[in-house]
Coordinates of N, CA and C in Angstrom, one line a residue:
Chain O
M292 N -35.1 66.0 -3.0 CA -34.3 65.7 -4.2 C -33.4 66.5 -4.8
A293 N -33.6 67.8 -4.6 CA -32.8 69.0 -5.0 C -31.2 68.8 -4.8
N294 N -31.1 67.6 -3.4 CA -29.5 67.4 -3.3 C -29.2 66.6 -4.1
S295 N -29.9 65.5 -4.9 CA -29.1 64.7 -5.8 C -28.1 65.3 -6.8
E296 N -28.7 66.5 -7.6 CA -27.7 67.1 -8.4 C -26.6 67.5 -7.8
D297 N -26.6 68.1 -6.5 CA -25.3 68.4 -5.9 C -24.3 67.3 -5.6
Q298 N -24.9 66.2 -5.3 CA -24.3 65.2 -4.9 C -23.3 64.6 -6.2
D299 N -24.4 64.6 -7.2 CA -23.3 64.3 -8.9 C -22.3 65.1 -8.9
S300 N -22.6 66.6 -8.5 CA -21.7 67.5 -8.9 C -20.3 67.2 -8.2
E301 N -20.8 67.1 -6.7 CA -19.5 66.6 -5.5 C -18.7 65.5 -6.2
Q302 N -19.3 64.6 -6.7 CA -18.9 63.2 -7.1 C -17.9 63.6 -8.1
V303 N -18.6 64.5 -9.2 CA -17.7 64.7 -10.4 C -16.3 65.6 -10.0
W304 N -16.6 66.2 -8.9 CA -15.4 67.2 -8.6 C -14.5 66.3 -7.8
H305 N -14.9 65.4 -6.9 CA -13.8 64.4 -6.3 C -13.2 63.6 -7.4
T306 N -13.9 63.4 -8.4 CA -13.2 62.7 -9.3 C -12.4 63.1 -10.2
A307 N -12.6 64.4 -10.4 CA -11.8 65.5 -11.2 C -10.3 65.9 -10.4
V308 N -10.6 66.1 -9.1 CA -9.6 65.9 -8.4 C -8.6 64.9 -8.1
E309 N -9.4 63.9 -8.0 CA -8.4 62.4 -8.0 C -7.6 62.3 -9.4
W310 N -8.1 62.6 -10.2 CA -7.1 62.7 -11.5 C -6.2 63.6 -11.6
V311 N -6.3 64.6 -11.0 CA -5.1 65.8 -11.0 C -4.1 65.2 -10.0
I312 N -4.7 64.4 -8.8 CA -3.8 64.3 -8.2 C -2.9 63.0 -8.5
R313 N -3.4 62.0 -9.3 CA -3.0 61.1 -9.7 C -2.0 61.3 -11.2
E314 N -2.3 62.5 -11.8 CA -1.3 63.1 -12.8 C -0.5 63.4 -12.2
H315 N -0.4 64.3 -11.1 CA 0.9 64.8 -10.5 C 1.9 63.9 -10.3
E316 N 1.5 62.4 -9.7 CA 2.5 61.4 -9.6 C 3.0 60.6 -10.9
S317 N 2.1 60.7 -11.9 CA 2.4 60.4 -13.3 C 1.2 59.5 -13.6
L318 N 0.9 59.2 -15.0 CA -0.2 58.5 -15.3 C 0.4 57.6 -16.5
S319 N 0.0 56.3 -16.4 CA 0.3 55.3 -17.3 C -0.5 55.4 -18.8
P320 N -0.1 55.0 -20.1 CA -0.9 55.4 -20.9 C -2.2 55.0 -21.0
V321 N -2.3 53.8 -20.2 CA -3.8 53.1 -20.0 C -4.5 54.3 -19.2
E322 N -3.9 54.6 -18.4 CA -4.6 55.5 -17.5 C -5.1 57.2 -18.2
R323 N -4.0 57.2 -18.8 CA -4.4 58.8 -19.4 C -5.3 58.4 -20.7
E324 N -5.5 57.2 -21.5 CA -6.5 56.9 -22.1 C -8.1 56.8 -21.1
E325 N -7.9 56.6 -20.0 CA -8.9 56.5 -19.4 C -9.7 57.9 -18.9
L326 N -8.6 58.8 -18.5 CA -8.9 60.2 -18.1 C -9.4 60.7 -19.6
I327 N -8.9 60.7 -20.6 CA -9.3 61.3 -21.6 C -10.7 60.8 -21.9
G328 N -11.3 59.5 -21.8 CA -12.8 59.0 -22.0 C -13.7 59.8 -21.0
W329 N -13.1 59.9 -19.7 CA -13.8 60.3 -18.5 C -14.3 61.6 -19.3
L330 N -12.9 62.4 -19.6 CA -13.5 64.0 -20.0 C -14.2 64.1 -20.9
N331 N -14.3 63.3 -22.0 CA -15.1 63.2 -23.0 C -16.4 62.8 -22.9
T332 N -16.8 62.1 -22.0 CA -18.3 61.8 -21.4 C -19.1 62.9 -21.3
N333 N -18.7 64.0 -20.7 CA -19.6 65.1 -20.3 C -18.9 66.5 -20.0
P334 N -19.5 67.5 -20.6 CA -18.4 68.7 -20.4 C -18.5 69.1 -19.0
A335 N -19.4 68.9 -18.2 CA -18.9 68.8 -16.8 C -17.9 68.3 -15.9
H336 N -17.5 67.2 -16.7 CA -16.1 66.6 -16.4 C -15.0 67.4 -16.7
R337 N -15.3 67.9 -18.0 CA -14.0 69.0 -18.3 C -13.8 70.0 -17.6
K338 N -15.1 70.6 -17.3 CA -15.1 71.9 -16.3 C -14.5 71.6 -15.3
A339 N -15.0 70.7 -14.4 CA -14.5 70.3 -12.9 C -13.1 70.0 -12.9
Y340 N -12.6 69.3 -14.3 CA -11.0 69.1 -14.5 C -10.5 70.3 -14.4
D341 N -10.9 71.3 -15.4 CA -10.1 72.4 -15.6 C -10.1 73.4 -14.2
D342 N -11.3 73.3 -13.6 CA -11.3 74.0 -12.4 C -10.2 73.4 -11.4
A343 N -10.2 72.0 -11.1 CA -9.3 71.5 -10.3 C -7.6 71.7 -10.7
S344 N -7.5 71.8 -11.9 CA -6.2 71.9 -12.5 C -5.5 73.5 -12.0
R345 N -6.6 74.4 -12.3 CA -6.2 75.8 -12.1 C -5.8 75.9 -10.3
L346 N -6.8 75.0 -9.6 CA -6.5 75.3 -8.1 C -5.2 74.8 -7.7
W347 N -5.0 73.7 -8.5 CA -3.8 72.8 -8.1 C -2.5 73.5 -8.6
L348 N -2.9 74.3 -9.7 CA -1.6 75.3 -9.9 C -1.6 76.3 -9.0
I349 N -2.7 77.0 -8.4 CA -2.7 78.2 -7.3 C -1.6 77.5 -6.2
T350 N -2.3 76.5 -5.7 CA -1.7 75.9 -4.4 C 0.0 75.6 -4.7
G351 N 0.6 75.2 -5.8 CA 1.9 75.0 -6.1 C 2.6 76.4 -5.9
L352 N 2.0 77.5 -5.9 CA 2.5 79.1 -6.0 C 2.8 79.2 -4.6
V353 N 2.1 78.8 -3.6 CA 2.3 79.0 -2.2 C 3.5 78.6 -1.5
P354 N 4.5 79.3 -1.0 CA 5.7 78.9 -0.3 C 5.4 77.9 0.7
P355 N 6.2 76.7 0.9 CA 6.0 75.9 2.1 C 5.7 76.6 3.5
S356 N 4.9 76.3 4.3 CA 4.9 76.8 5.6 C 6.1 76.9 6.3
E357 N 6.0 77.5 7.2 CA 7.2 77.5 8.2 C 7.3 76.1 9.1
P358 N 8.7 75.7 9.4 CA 8.7 74.6 10.2 C 8.1 75.1 11.3
A359 N 7.6 73.9 12.1 CA 6.7 74.1 13.5 C 7.6 74.6 14.5
D360 N 9.1 74.1 14.5 CA 10.0 74.6 15.4 C 10.8 75.8 15.1
D361 N 10.2 76.7 14.4 CA 10.8 77.8 14.0 C 10.6 78.8 15.1
Chain Y
M75 N 7.7 98.2 1.7 CA 8.2 96.7 2.4 C 7.9 95.7 1.5
I76 N 6.4 95.6 1.1 CA 5.9 94.6 0.2 C 6.9 94.6 -1.3
V77 N 6.9 96.2 -1.4 CA 7.7 96.4 -3.0 C 9.3 96.2 -2.8
E78 N 9.8 96.4 -1.8 CA 11.3 96.0 -1.7 C 11.6 94.4 -1.6
E79 N 10.5 93.7 -1.2 CA 10.6 92.1 -1.2 C 10.4 91.6 -2.8
Q80 N 9.4 92.3 -3.5 CA 9.4 92.1 -4.7 C 10.2 92.3 -5.7
I81 N 11.1 93.3 -5.5 CA 12.3 93.8 -6.2 C 13.2 92.8 -6.0
E82 N 13.5 92.5 -4.6 CA 14.5 91.2 -4.3 C 14.2 90.2 -5.0
L83 N 13.1 89.7 -5.0 CA 12.8 88.5 -5.7 C 12.8 88.3 -7.0
S84 N 12.9 89.5 -7.7 CA 13.0 89.7 -9.1 C 14.4 89.7 -9.4
E85 N 15.0 90.3 -8.4 CA 16.9 90.3 -8.7 C 17.3 89.2 -8.3
V86 N 16.7 88.0 -7.7 CA 17.4 87.0 -7.1 C 16.8 86.2 -8.8
F87 N 15.8 86.4 -9.3 CA 15.3 85.5 -10.6 C 16.4 86.0 -11.6
M88 N 16.6 87.1 -11.5 CA 17.4 87.6 -12.8 C 18.8 86.9 -12.7
A89 N 19.2 87.0 -11.4 CA 20.8 86.6 -11.3 C 20.7 85.0 -11.4
H90 N 19.6 84.2 -11.3 CA 19.7 82.7 -11.5 C 18.9 82.5 -12.9
R91 N 18.8 83.4 -13.9 CA 17.6 83.1 -14.7 C 18.4 82.1 -15.6
S92 N 19.6 81.7 -15.9 CA 20.2 80.7 -16.7 C 20.0 79.3 -16.4
Q93 N 20.2 79.5 -14.9 CA 20.2 77.9 -14.0 C 18.7 77.8 -14.2
L94 N 17.7 78.7 -14.0 CA 16.4 78.5 -13.8 C 15.8 77.6 -15.4
R95 N 16.5 78.4 -16.3 CA 16.0 78.0 -17.6 C 16.6 76.4 -18.2
W96 N 18.1 76.3 -17.4 CA 18.4 75.1 -17.5 C 17.6 74.0 -16.7
A97 N 16.9 74.4 -15.8 CA 16.2 73.4 -14.9 C 15.0 73.0 -15.6
A98 N 14.6 74.3 -16.2 CA 13.1 73.8 -17.2 C 13.4 73.4 -18.2
L99 N 14.8 73.3 -18.8 CA 15.0 72.6 -20.1 C 15.2 71.1 -19.9
K100 N 15.7 70.8 -18.7 CA 16.2 69.3 -18.2 C 14.7 68.5 -18.2
I101 N 13.5 69.0 -17.9 CA 12.2 68.6 -17.8 C 11.6 68.5 -19.0
L102 N 11.6 69.7 -19.7 CA 10.8 69.8 -21.0 C 11.8 69.3 -22.1
G103 N 12.9 69.4 -22.3 CA 13.9 69.0 -23.7 C 13.5 69.7 -24.6
N104 N 13.3 70.9 -24.5 CA 12.7 72.1 -25.6 C 13.1 73.2 -25.2
P105 N 14.2 74.1 -25.8 CA 14.6 75.4 -25.3 C 13.3 76.2 -25.5
E106 N 12.6 76.3 -26.6 CA 11.4 77.1 -26.5 C 10.6 77.1 -25.4
R107 N 10.1 76.0 -25.3 CA 9.3 75.7 -24.1 C 10.2 75.9 -22.5
A108 N 11.2 75.8 -22.7 CA 11.8 76.0 -21.5 C 11.8 77.7 -21.0
E109 N 12.3 78.4 -22.1 CA 12.1 79.7 -22.2 C 10.5 80.3 -21.9
D110 N 9.8 79.6 -22.2 CA 8.0 79.7 -22.1 C 7.8 80.1 -20.8
V111 N 8.4 78.7 -20.1 CA 8.2 78.4 -18.6 C 8.7 79.4 -17.8
V112 N 10.0 79.5 -18.4 CA 10.9 80.7 -16.9 C 10.2 82.1 -17.1
Q113 N 9.7 82.4 -18.4 CA 8.6 83.9 -18.5 C 7.5 83.7 -17.9
D114 N 6.8 82.5 -17.8 CA 5.7 82.5 -17.2 C 6.0 82.3 -15.6
A115 N 7.1 81.7 -15.2 CA 7.9 81.7 -13.6 C 7.5 83.1 -13.3
Y116 N 8.4 83.9 -14.1 CA 8.7 85.2 -13.6 C 7.5 85.9 -13.4
L117 N 6.5 85.9 -14.2 CA 4.8 86.7 -14.0 C 4.4 86.1 -12.8
K118 N 4.6 84.9 -12.6 CA 3.8 84.2 -11.3 C 4.3 84.6 -10.3
V119 N 5.7 84.4 -10.2 CA 6.7 84.8 -8.9 C 6.4 86.0 -8.7
S120 N 6.2 87.0 -9.8 CA 6.2 88.5 -9.2 C 5.0 88.6 -8.6
E121 N 3.8 87.9 -8.8 CA 2.4 87.7 -8.3 C 2.7 87.8 -6.7
A122 N 3.2 86.4 -6.6 CA 3.3 85.6 -5.4 C 4.4 86.4 -4.4
A123 N 5.2 87.3 -5.0 CA 6.2 87.9 -4.3 C 5.3 89.3 -3.6
A124 N 4.4 89.6 -4.1 CA 3.7 90.7 -3.9 C 2.7 90.0 -2.6
V125 N 2.5 89.0 -2.6 CA 1.4 88.5 -1.7 C 2.2 87.7 -0.3
F126 N 3.4 87.1 -0.8 CA 4.2 86.1 0.3 C 5.6 86.8 0.6
H127 N 5.8 86.7 2.1 CA 7.1 86.8 2.4 C 7.9 85.4 1.8
V128 N 8.7 85.3 0.9 CA 9.5 84.0 0.7 C 10.9 84.0 1.4
K129 N 11.0 83.2 2.3 CA 12.2 83.0 3.2 C 13.3 82.5 2.3
Q130 N 13.3 81.7 1.6 CA 14.3 81.1 1.0 C 13.9 81.4 -0.5
P131 N 14.4 82.6 -1.1 CA 14.1 83.0 -2.5 C 14.4 81.8 -3.6
V132 N 16.1 81.7 -3.5 CA 16.2 80.9 -4.6 C 15.9 79.3 -4.5
A133 N 15.5 78.7 -3.4 CA 15.0 77.4 -3.2 C 13.5 77.4 -4.1
Y134 N 12.6 78.5 -3.7 CA 11.6 78.9 -4.0 C 11.4 79.2 -5.5
L135 N 12.3 79.8 -6.0 CA 12.2 80.2 -7.6 C 12.5 78.6 -8.2
F136 N 13.5 77.8 -7.9 CA 13.8 76.5 -8.4 C 12.5 75.6 -8.4
Q137 N 12.0 75.7 -7.3 CA 10.7 74.8 -7.1 C 9.7 75.3 -8.0
M138 N 9.5 76.7 -8.1 CA 8.5 77.1 -8.8 C 8.7 76.5 -10.4
V139 N 9.8 77.0 -11.0 CA 10.3 76.8 -12.3 C 9.9 75.1 -12.4
R140 N 10.3 74.3 -11.4 CA 10.3 73.0 -11.7 C 8.8 72.7 -11.8
N141 N 8.1 73.1 -11.1 CA 6.6 72.7 -10.6 C 5.9 73.2 -12.1
L142 N 6.0 74.2 -12.6 CA 5.7 74.7 -13.6 C 6.1 74.1 -15.1
A143 N 7.2 73.9 -14.9 CA 8.0 73.0 -16.1 C 7.1 71.6 -16.3
I144 N 6.8 71.0 -14.8 CA 6.1 69.8 -14.8 C 4.7 69.8 -15.4
D145 N 4.1 71.0 -14.6 CA 2.6 71.1 -15.0 C 2.8 71.3 -16.6
H146 N 3.6 72.0 -17.0 CA 3.4 72.4 -18.7 C 3.5 71.2 -19.5
H147 N 4.6 70.3 -19.3 CA 5.1 69.1 -19.6 C 3.8 68.2 -19.9
R148 N 3.2 68.0 -18.9 CA 2.1 67.0 -18.4 C 0.7 67.5 -19.7
R149 N 0.6 69.1 -19.4 CA -0.6 69.6 -20.3 C -0.3 69.4 -21.7
I150 N 1.2 69.5 -22.1 CA 1.5 69.5 -23.6 C 1.0 67.8 -24.0
S151 N 1.6 66.7 -23.1 CA 1.6 65.7 -23.6 C 0.1 65.2 -23.6
F152 N -0.5 65.7 -22.6 CA -1.9 65.3 -22.5 C -2.9 65.9 -23.4
E153 N -2.9 67.1 -24.1 CA -3.3 67.9 -25.0 C -3.1 67.0 -26.4
L154 N -1.9 66.7 -26.8 CA -1.7 66.2 -27.8 C -2.5 64.6 -27.8
N155 N -2.6 64.0 -26.6 CA -3.0 62.8 -26.7 C -5.0 63.0 -26.8
L156 N -5.1 64.1 -26.2 CA -6.6 64.3 -26.2 C -7.2 64.5 -27.5
F157 N -6.5 65.3 -28.3 CA -7.0 65.4 -29.9 C -6.3 64.4 -30.8
E158 N -5.8 63.5 -30.4 CA -5.4 62.6 -31.4 C -6.6 61.8 -31.7
G159 N -6.6 61.6 -33.1 CA -7.8 60.6 -33.3 C -8.9 61.0 -33.5
E160 N -8.9 62.9 -33.6 CA -10.0 63.4 -33.6 C -10.0 64.0 -35.2
D161 N -11.0 64.0 -35.7 CA -10.8 64.7 -37.1 C -9.9 64.0 -37.8
D162 N -8.9 64.7 -38.8 CA -7.9 64.2 -39.0 C -6.5 64.2 -38.5
G163 N -6.7 64.6 -37.2 CA -5.5 64.5 -36.5 C -4.6 65.6 -36.7
L164 N -5.2 66.7 -37.4 CA -4.6 68.1 -37.5 C -5.2 68.8 -36.8
H165 N -6.2 68.5 -35.9 CA -6.8 69.6 -35.2 C -5.9 70.3 -34.3
V166 N -5.9 71.6 -34.1 CA -5.2 72.3 -33.1 C -5.8 72.5 -31.8
P167 N -5.4 72.1 -30.8 CA -6.2 72.3 -29.6 C -6.0 74.1 -29.0
S168 N -6.3 75.0 -29.9 CA -5.8 76.3 -29.3 C -7.0 76.8 -28.6
H169 N -8.1 76.1 -28.5 CA -9.2 76.8 -27.6 C -9.0 76.1 -26.0
I170 N -8.1 75.3 -25.9 CA -8.0 74.8 -24.5 C -7.0 75.6 -23.6
G171 N -7.7 76.4 -22.7 CA -6.8 77.3 -21.9 C -5.6 76.5 -21.2
M172 N -4.5 76.8 -21.5 CA -3.1 76.2 -20.6 C -3.5 76.8 -19.4
P173 N -3.2 76.2 -18.4 CA -3.0 76.7 -17.0 C -2.1 77.6 -16.7
E174 N -1.0 77.0 -17.4 CA 0.4 78.1 -17.6 C 0.2 79.3 -17.7
A175 N -0.8 79.6 -18.7 CA -1.4 80.8 -19.3 C -2.1 81.8 -18.2
T176 N -3.1 80.9 -17.2 CA -3.7 81.5 -16.8 C -3.1 82.4 -15.5
V177 N -3.9 83.7 -15.6 CA -3.6 84.7 -14.9 C -3.9 84.4 -13.5
I178 N -3.0 84.6 -12.4 CA -3.5 84.1 -11.2 C -3.6 85.2 -10.5
G179 N -4.4 85.6 -9.8 CA -4.9 86.6 -9.1 C -4.4 86.7 -7.6
R180 N -3.9 88.1 -7.1 CA -3.3 87.9 -5.9 C -4.5 87.6 -4.6
E181 N -5.4 88.0 -5.0 CA -6.6 87.6 -3.7 C -6.9 86.1 -4.1
H182 N -6.5 85.6 -4.9 CA -6.8 84.1 -4.9 C -5.6 83.3 -4.1
L183 N -4.6 83.7 -4.5 CA -3.1 83.4 -4.1 C -3.3 83.8 -2.3
K184 N -3.8 84.6 -1.8 CA -3.8 85.2 -0.5 C -5.2 84.2 0.1
L185 N -6.0 83.8 -0.7 CA -7.1 83.1 0.1 C -6.7 81.6 -0.1
V186 N -6.0 80.8 -0.7 CA -5.4 79.8 -1.1 C -4.3 79.6 0.3
A187 N -3.4 80.6 0.3 CA -2.3 80.2 1.3 C -2.9 80.4 2.7
K188 N -4.2 81.4 3.1 CA -4.7 81.1 4.4 C -5.4 80.2 4.3
A189 N -6.2 79.3 3.5 CA -6.8 78.1 3.4 C -5.9 77.0 4.2
I190 N -4.6 77.0 3.3 CA -3.7 75.7 3.5 C -3.2 76.2 5.1
S191 N -2.9 77.3 5.7 CA -2.6 77.8 6.8 C -3.4 77.4 7.9
E192 N -4.5 76.8 7.6 CA -6.0 76.7 8.5 C -6.0 75.3 8.7
L193 N -5.3 74.3 7.6 CA -5.5 73.2 7.9 C -4.7 72.6 8.9
P194 N -5.4 71.5 9.6 CA -4.8 70.7 10.6 C -3.2 70.5 10.4
E195 N -2.5 70.1 11.1 CA -1.2 69.9 11.0 C -0.8 69.0 9.9
R196 N -1.5 67.6 10.1 CA -1.0 66.4 9.5 C -1.6 66.4 8.1
T197 N -2.7 67.3 8.0 CA -3.3 67.5 6.5 C -2.3 68.1 5.6
R198 N -1.9 69.3 6.3 CA -0.8 70.3 5.8 C 0.3 69.6 5.3
R199 N 0.8 68.9 6.0 CA 2.0 68.4 6.0 C 2.0 67.2 4.9
A200 N 0.9 66.2 4.9 CA 0.8 65.5 3.6 C 0.5 66.2 2.5
F201 N -0.1 67.3 2.6 CA -0.3 68.1 1.1 C 0.9 68.8 0.6
E202 N 1.4 69.4 1.6 CA 2.6 70.1 1.0 C 3.8 69.0 0.6
L203 N 4.0 67.9 1.4 CA 4.8 66.7 0.8 C 4.4 66.3 -0.4
H204 N 3.2 66.0 -0.9 CA 2.7 66.0 -2.1 C 2.6 66.8 -3.3
R205 N 2.1 67.9 -2.6 CA 2.3 69.2 -3.9 C 3.5 69.8 -4.2
L206 N 4.4 70.1 -3.2 CA 5.4 70.8 -3.3 C 6.3 70.2 -3.2
E207 N 6.9 69.0 -2.6 CA 8.0 68.2 -2.9 C 8.0 67.2 -3.7
G208 N 6.6 67.0 -4.4 CA 6.4 65.8 -5.2 C 6.5 64.6 -4.9
Q209 N 6.4 64.1 -3.5 CA 6.6 62.5 -2.9 C 5.1 62.0 -3.2
T210 N 5.6 60.8 -3.4 CA 4.3 59.7 -3.8 C 3.5 59.7 -2.1
H211 N 2.5 58.8 -2.6 CA 1.6 58.5 -1.5 C 2.2 57.8 -0.7
R212 N 2.7 56.7 -1.3 CA 3.8 55.8 -0.5 C 4.8 56.2 0.6
A213 N 5.4 57.4 -0.1 CA 6.7 58.2 0.8 C 5.9 58.7 1.9
I214 N 5.0 59.4 1.8 CA 4.3 60.1 2.5 C 3.6 59.3 3.4
A215 N 3.0 58.4 3.3 CA 2.7 57.4 4.1 C 3.5 57.0 5.2
A216 N 4.6 56.6 4.8 CA 5.9 56.1 5.4 C 6.1 57.2 6.5
E217 N 6.3 58.5 6.0 CA 6.9 59.4 7.0 C 5.8 60.0 7.7
L218 N 4.5 59.7 7.7 CA 3.8 60.2 8.6 C 3.1 59.0 9.4
A219 N 3.8 57.7 8.9 CA 3.0 56.6 9.5 C 1.4 56.3 9.8
I220 N 0.8 56.7 8.5 CA -0.2 56.4 8.1 C -0.6 55.5 6.5
S221 N -1.8 55.2 6.6 CA -1.9 54.4 5.3 C -1.9 55.1 4.3
T222 N -1.8 54.8 3.1 CA -1.4 55.5 1.8 C -3.4 55.8 1.5
S223 N -4.0 55.1 1.6 CA -5.7 55.7 1.7 C -5.9 56.8 2.4
L224 N -5.6 57.0 3.6 CA -5.6 58.4 4.4 C -4.6 59.3 3.7
V225 N -3.5 58.9 3.2 CA -3.1 60.3 2.6 C -3.7 60.8 1.5
N226 N -4.4 60.0 0.8 CA -5.2 60.3 -0.4 C -6.3 61.1 0.2
I227 N -6.7 60.9 1.3 CA -8.2 61.3 1.8 C -7.6 62.8 2.2
L228 N -6.4 62.8 3.1 CA -5.8 64.3 3.4 C -5.4 65.1 2.2
I229 N -5.3 64.7 1.2 CA -4.7 65.6 0.2 C -6.0 66.4 -0.6
H230 N -7.1 65.3 -0.7 CA -8.4 65.6 -0.8 C -9.2 66.6 -0.2
E231 N -8.7 66.7 1.6 CA -9.5 67.3 2.0 C -8.7 68.7 1.8
A232 N -7.5 68.8 1.8 CA -6.8 70.0 1.6 C -7.1 70.8 0.2
I233 N -7.3 70.2 -0.6 CA -7.8 70.6 -1.9 C -9.2 71.1 -1.7
D234 N -10.0 70.5 -1.2 CA -11.6 70.9 -0.9 C -11.5 72.4 -0.3
H235 N -10.8 72.0 1.0 CA -10.7 73.2 1.6 C -10.2 74.4 1.0
C236 N -9.3 74.6 0.2 CA -9.0 75.6 -0.6 C -10.0 76.1 -1.7
R237 N -10.6 75.1 -2.2 CA -11.7 75.4 -3.0 C -13.0 76.2 -2.3
A238 N -13.3 75.6 -1.2 CA -14.5 76.3 -0.3 C -13.6 77.8 0.0
A239 N -12.6 77.7 0.3 CA -12.0 79.1 0.6 C -12.4 80.1 -0.6
L240 N -12.0 79.8 -2.0 CA -12.2 80.8 -3.3 C -13.9 80.8 -3.4
Q241 N -14.5 79.8 -3.1 CA -16.2 79.9 -3.3 C -16.6 80.8 -2.5
S242 N -15.9 81.2 -1.3 CA -16.8 81.8 -0.2 C -16.9 83.3 -0.6
T243 N -15.9 83.7 -1.4 CA -15.7 85.2 -1.7 C -16.7 85.7 -2.8

C-alpha cells in the first residue's frame, strides 16, 4: 500500500505538467479558473505546478538540437 | 573556448539589444516589463552560453526573449487572476516565486540538455516543435503524421525524462 501515495503524487505531477503544456498553447478564461481551482485544492498541487513550471523554463533555454542531416 | 563563446554571445546580445527589447515589448505591451525580460534574458543567456555551443546566436537570442516574454506575460495575468477575489483584492502576490527570476544553475541546464538529447528522435522532435517553436498539438500531429493524443503523450514523456534526470542527482 506504500505505493498508493506514490501513485497519487505521480498523478498530481502528471496533471501539473498537463496544465503547463496547455498554458503554453493558451488557456481560455474558463480553463484558467479551472487551473486556479485545482491549485487552491491542495498545497501539493501548487508545489507540483511550480516544479513543472520551473522545469518548463529550463527546457526553453536549451538550444534546438542539430538537424539530423547535419 | 567556453569563455570566448560567452563573450561572443554577450556581444551579439548587446548589438541586438534594442531589437530584442522591441520583440519583448510587442508581446508584453509594457516598456518596463519588456526591459525586465531583456535583463532577465541576458542573465539566463549568459548562463546558457557557458554550457551550450549556440550555433545560431541571433535566432537563439530572439527565441529566448520571446519565450521569456510569453512566460512572463502568462505569469503576470495568471497571478493577477489567482489573487482576484481574495481578501479585498488588494493582496499583493509578492511571495510567489516568479520563474523568470529563478536562478537556473548550469548543472541543471546541462542535465536537461543531456536528457533531451537522449530522447527517441520522434519524442524529441515533438517536444522541440512544441516547446521551442510554439507549435500546437494539431500542427505537430500533422507534421509527424501521428494523432494529437500521441503528441501529448510524447511531450509528457520528454518532460518526465528531464525531471528524472534532475532527480537522479
